[in-house]
Amino acid sequence: MKFFPGTLNIQLDQPYHLPKNVIRLEKEEYEGTVSVSIVPCEIFGRDAFILRTDKNNTESGDHPKTIIEIACDVKLRELYNLKDNDLIEVEISDVRFI
């Protein structure tokens, strides 16, 4: 899947804690500045991923744990005409990695 540049940030009522088994993308792998944990999910019936930087996971980044960033192959905000404060459902995949 090729990601649309940018993410949809979703404000939650309570903190989201990463599961123990996540997909990892280390900064050295993509010549980036931060490493990222990736969790498969689904939004509007589309495959997507929750992205959380290490800094955000330790709450020293731009977002608290009550915000999740969703990456998808389309610009979700535009395609689904989303506005701030819209309620959205995100289904988090129950995937186990070995």
Coordinates of N, CA and C in Angstrom, one line a residue:
M1 N 0.8 -1.2 0.0 CA 0.0 0.0 0.0 C 0.9 1.2 0.0
K2 N 0.6 2.2 -0.8 CA 1.3 3.4 -0.9 C 0.4 4.5 -0.1
F3 N 1.1 5.1 0.9 CA 0.3 6.1 1.8 C 0.2 7.4 1.1
F4 N -1.0 8.0 1.4 CA -1.2 9.4 1.0 C -0.3 10.2 2.0
P5 N 0.4 11.3 1.5 CA 1.2 12.1 2.4 C 0.4 12.7 3.4
G6 N 0.7 12.5 4.7 CA 0.0 13.1 5.8 C -0.9 12.1 6.4
T7 N -1.4 12.4 7.6 CA -2.2 11.5 8.4 C -3.5 12.2 8.9
L8 N -4.5 11.5 9.2 CA -5.7 12.0 9.9 C -5.5 11.8 11.4
N9 N -5.5 12.9 12.1 CA -5.3 12.9 13.6 C -6.7 12.7 14.2
I10 N -6.8 11.8 15.1 CA -8.1 11.5 15.8 C -7.9 11.7 17.3
Q11 N -8.8 12.5 17.9 CA -8.7 12.8 19.3 C -9.6 11.7 20.0
L12 N -9.0 11.0 20.9 CA -9.8 10.0 21.7 C -10.2 10.5 23.1
D13 N -11.1 9.8 23.7 CA -11.6 10.2 25.0 C -10.6 9.8 26.1
Q14 N -9.8 8.7 25.8 CA -8.8 8.2 26.7 C -7.5 7.8 25.9
P15 N -6.4 7.7 26.6 CA -5.2 7.4 25.9 C -5.2 6.0 25.2
Y16 N -4.5 6.0 24.1 CA -4.4 4.7 23.3 C -3.0 4.2 23.6
H17 N -2.9 3.0 24.1 CA -1.6 2.4 24.4 C -1.3 1.4 23.4
L18 N -0.1 1.4 22.8 CA 0.3 0.5 21.8 C 0.3 -1.0 22.3
P19 N -0.2 -1.9 21.5 CA -0.1 -3.3 21.9 C 1.4 -3.7 22.0
K20 N 1.7 -4.9 22.6 CA 3.1 -5.3 22.7 C 3.7 -5.6 21.4
N21 N 2.9 -6.2 20.5 CA 3.5 -6.6 19.2 C 3.0 -5.6 18.1
V22 N 3.9 -4.8 17.7 CA 3.7 -3.8 16.6 C 4.6 -4.0 15.5
I23 N 4.3 -3.4 14.4 CA 5.2 -3.4 13.3 C 6.1 -2.2 13.6
R24 N 7.4 -2.3 13.3 CA 8.4 -1.2 13.6 C 9.0 -0.8 12.3
L25 N 9.2 0.5 12.2 CA 9.9 1.1 11.1 C 11.0 2.0 11.8
E26 N 12.2 1.6 11.7 CA 13.3 2.3 12.4 C 13.7 3.4 11.5
K27 N 14.1 4.5 12.1 CA 14.5 5.7 11.3 C 15.6 5.5 10.3
E28 N 16.5 4.6 10.6 CA 17.6 4.2 9.7 C 17.1 3.5 8.4
E29 N 15.9 2.9 8.5 CA 15.4 2.1 7.4 C 14.9 3.0 6.3
Y30 N 14.4 4.2 6.7 CA 13.9 5.1 5.7 C 14.6 6.5 5.7
E31 N 15.7 6.6 6.3 CA 16.5 7.8 6.4 C 15.7 8.9 7.1
G32 N 14.9 8.6 8.1 CA 14.1 9.6 8.8 C 14.7 10.1 10.0
T33 N 14.0 10.8 10.8 CA 14.5 11.4 12.1 C 13.9 10.7 13.3
V34 N 12.8 9.9 13.1 CA 12.1 9.3 14.2 C 11.7 7.8 13.8
S35 N 11.8 6.9 14.8 CA 11.3 5.6 14.5 C 9.8 5.6 14.8
V36 N 9.1 4.6 14.2 CA 7.6 4.6 14.3 C 7.1 3.2 14.5
S37 N 6.1 3.2 15.4 CA 5.3 1.9 15.6 C 4.1 2.0 14.8
I38 N 3.7 0.8 14.2 CA 2.6 0.8 13.2 C 1.7 -0.3 13.6
V39 N 0.4 0.0 13.7 CA -0.7 -0.9 14.0 C -1.7 -1.0 12.9
P40 N -2.0 -2.1 12.3 CA -3.0 -2.2 11.3 C -4.4 -1.8 11.9
C41 N -5.2 -1.2 11.1 CA -6.6 -0.8 11.5 C -7.4 -0.7 10.2
E42 N -8.7 -0.4 10.5 CA -9.6 -0.2 9.3 C -10.4 1.1 9.7
I43 N -10.7 1.9 8.7 CA -11.5 3.1 8.8 C -12.3 3.3 7.6
F44 N -13.6 3.5 7.7 CA -14.5 3.6 6.6 C -14.4 2.4 5.7
G45 N -14.1 1.2 6.2 CA -14.0 0.0 5.4 C -12.7 -0.1 4.7
R46 N -11.8 0.8 4.9 CA -10.5 0.9 4.2 C -9.4 0.4 5.1
D47 N -8.4 -0.4 4.5 CA -7.2 -0.7 5.3 C -6.4 0.5 5.6
A48 N -5.9 0.6 6.8 CA -5.2 1.8 7.2 C -4.2 1.4 8.3
F49 N -3.5 2.3 8.8 CA -2.5 2.0 9.9 C -2.5 3.2 10.9
I50 N -2.4 2.8 12.2 CA -2.1 3.8 13.2 C -0.6 3.9 13.3
L51 N -0.1 5.2 13.2 CA 1.3 5.5 13.3 C 1.6 6.2 14.6
R52 N 2.5 5.8 15.3 CA 2.9 6.5 16.5 C 4.4 6.5 16.6
T53 N 5.0 7.8 16.6 CA 6.4 7.9 16.8 C 6.8 7.6 18.2
D54 N 8.1 7.2 18.3 CA 8.6 6.9 19.7 C 8.5 8.1 20.6
K55 N 8.7 9.3 20.0 CA 8.5 10.5 20.9 C 7.1 10.7 21.3
N56 N 6.1 10.5 20.5 CA 4.7 10.6 20.9 C 4.4 9.6 21.9
N57 N 5.0 8.4 21.7 CA 4.7 7.3 22.7 C 5.2 7.6 24.1
T58 N 6.3 8.3 24.2 CA 6.8 8.7 25.5 C 6.3 10.1 25.9
E59 N 5.4 10.6 25.1 CA 4.7 11.9 25.4 C 5.8 13.1 25.4
S60 N 6.8 13.0 24.6 CA 7.8 14.0 24.5 C 7.7 14.6 23.0
G61 N 6.7 14.2 22.3 CA 6.6 14.6 20.9 C 5.5 15.6 20.7
D62 N 4.9 15.7 19.6 CA 3.9 16.7 19.2 C 2.5 16.3 19.7
H63 N 2.2 15.0 20.0 CA 0.9 14.6 20.3 C 0.9 13.8 21.6
P64 N -0.2 14.0 22.5 CA -0.4 13.1 23.6 C -0.9 11.7 23.2
K65 N -1.0 10.8 24.1 CA -1.5 9.5 23.8 C -3.0 9.4 23.5
T66 N -3.7 10.5 23.7 CA -5.1 10.6 23.3 C -5.3 10.9 21.9
I67 N -4.2 11.1 21.1 CA -4.4 11.4 19.7 C -3.7 10.2 18.9
I68 N -4.4 9.7 18.0 CA -3.8 8.7 17.1 C -3.8 9.2 15.7
E69 N -2.7 8.9 15.0 CA -2.5 9.3 13.6 C -2.8 8.1 12.7
I70 N -3.7 8.3 11.7 CA -4.1 7.3 10.8 C -3.5 7.6 9.4
A71 N -2.8 6.6 8.9 CA -2.2 6.7 7.6 C -3.1 5.8 6.7
C72 N -3.3 6.3 5.4 CA -4.2 5.5 4.5 C -3.7 5.8 3.1
D73 N -4.3 5.2 2.1 CA -3.9 5.4 0.7 C -4.6 6.6 0.1
V74 N -5.5 7.2 0.8 CA -6.3 8.4 0.3 C -6.3 9.5 1.4
K75 N -6.7 10.6 1.0 CA -6.8 11.7 1.9 C -8.2 11.6 2.6
L76 N -8.3 11.0 3.7 CA -9.5 10.6 4.4 C -10.4 11.9 4.6
R77 N -9.8 12.9 5.1 CA -10.6 14.1 5.4 C -11.3 14.6 4.2
E78 N -10.7 14.6 3.0 CA -11.3 15.1 1.8 C -12.3 14.1 1.2
L79 N -11.9 12.8 1.1 CA -12.8 11.8 0.5 C -14.1 11.7 1.3
Y80 N -14.0 11.7 2.6 CA -15.2 11.5 3.4 C -15.8 12.8 4.0
N81 N -15.3 13.9 3.5 CA -15.8 15.3 3.9 C -15.8 15.4 5.4
L82 N -14.7 15.1 6.0 CA -14.6 15.1 7.5 C -14.3 16.5 7.9
K83 N -14.9 16.9 9.1 CA -14.7 18.1 9.7 C -14.2 17.9 11.1
D84 N -13.6 18.9 11.7 CA -13.2 18.8 13.1 C -14.4 18.4 14.0
N85 N -14.2 17.6 14.9 CA -15.2 17.1 15.9 C -16.2 16.1 15.3
D86 N -16.0 15.6 14.1 CA -16.8 14.5 13.5 C -16.5 13.2 14.3
L87 N -17.5 12.4 14.6 CA -17.2 11.1 15.2 C -16.9 10.1 14.2
I88 N -15.9 9.3 14.4 CA -15.4 8.3 13.4 C -15.1 7.0 14.2
E89 N -15.3 5.9 13.5 CA -15.0 4.6 14.1 C -13.8 4.0 13.4
V90 N -12.9 3.6 14.3 CA -11.6 3.0 13.8 C -11.6 1.6 14.4
E91 N -11.5 0.6 13.5 CA -11.4 -0.8 14.0 C -9.9 -1.2 14.0
I92 N -9.4 -1.6 15.2 CA -8.0 -2.0 15.3 C -7.9 -3.5 15.1
S93 N -7.0 -3.9 14.2 CA -6.8 -5.3 13.9 C -6.2 -6.0 15.1
D94 N -6.7 -7.3 15.3 CA -6.1 -8.1 16.3 C -5.1 -9.0 15.6
V95 N -3.9 -8.5 15.4 CA -2.9 -9.2 14.6 C -1.8 -9.6 15.6
R96 N -1.3 -10.8 15.4 CA -0.2 -11.3 16.2 C 1.1 -11.4 15.3
F97 N 2.2 -10.9 15.8 CA 3.4 -11.0 15.0 C 4.4 -11.9 15.7
I98 N 5.0 -12.8 14.9 CA 6.0 -13.7 15.5 C 7.4 -13.4 15.1

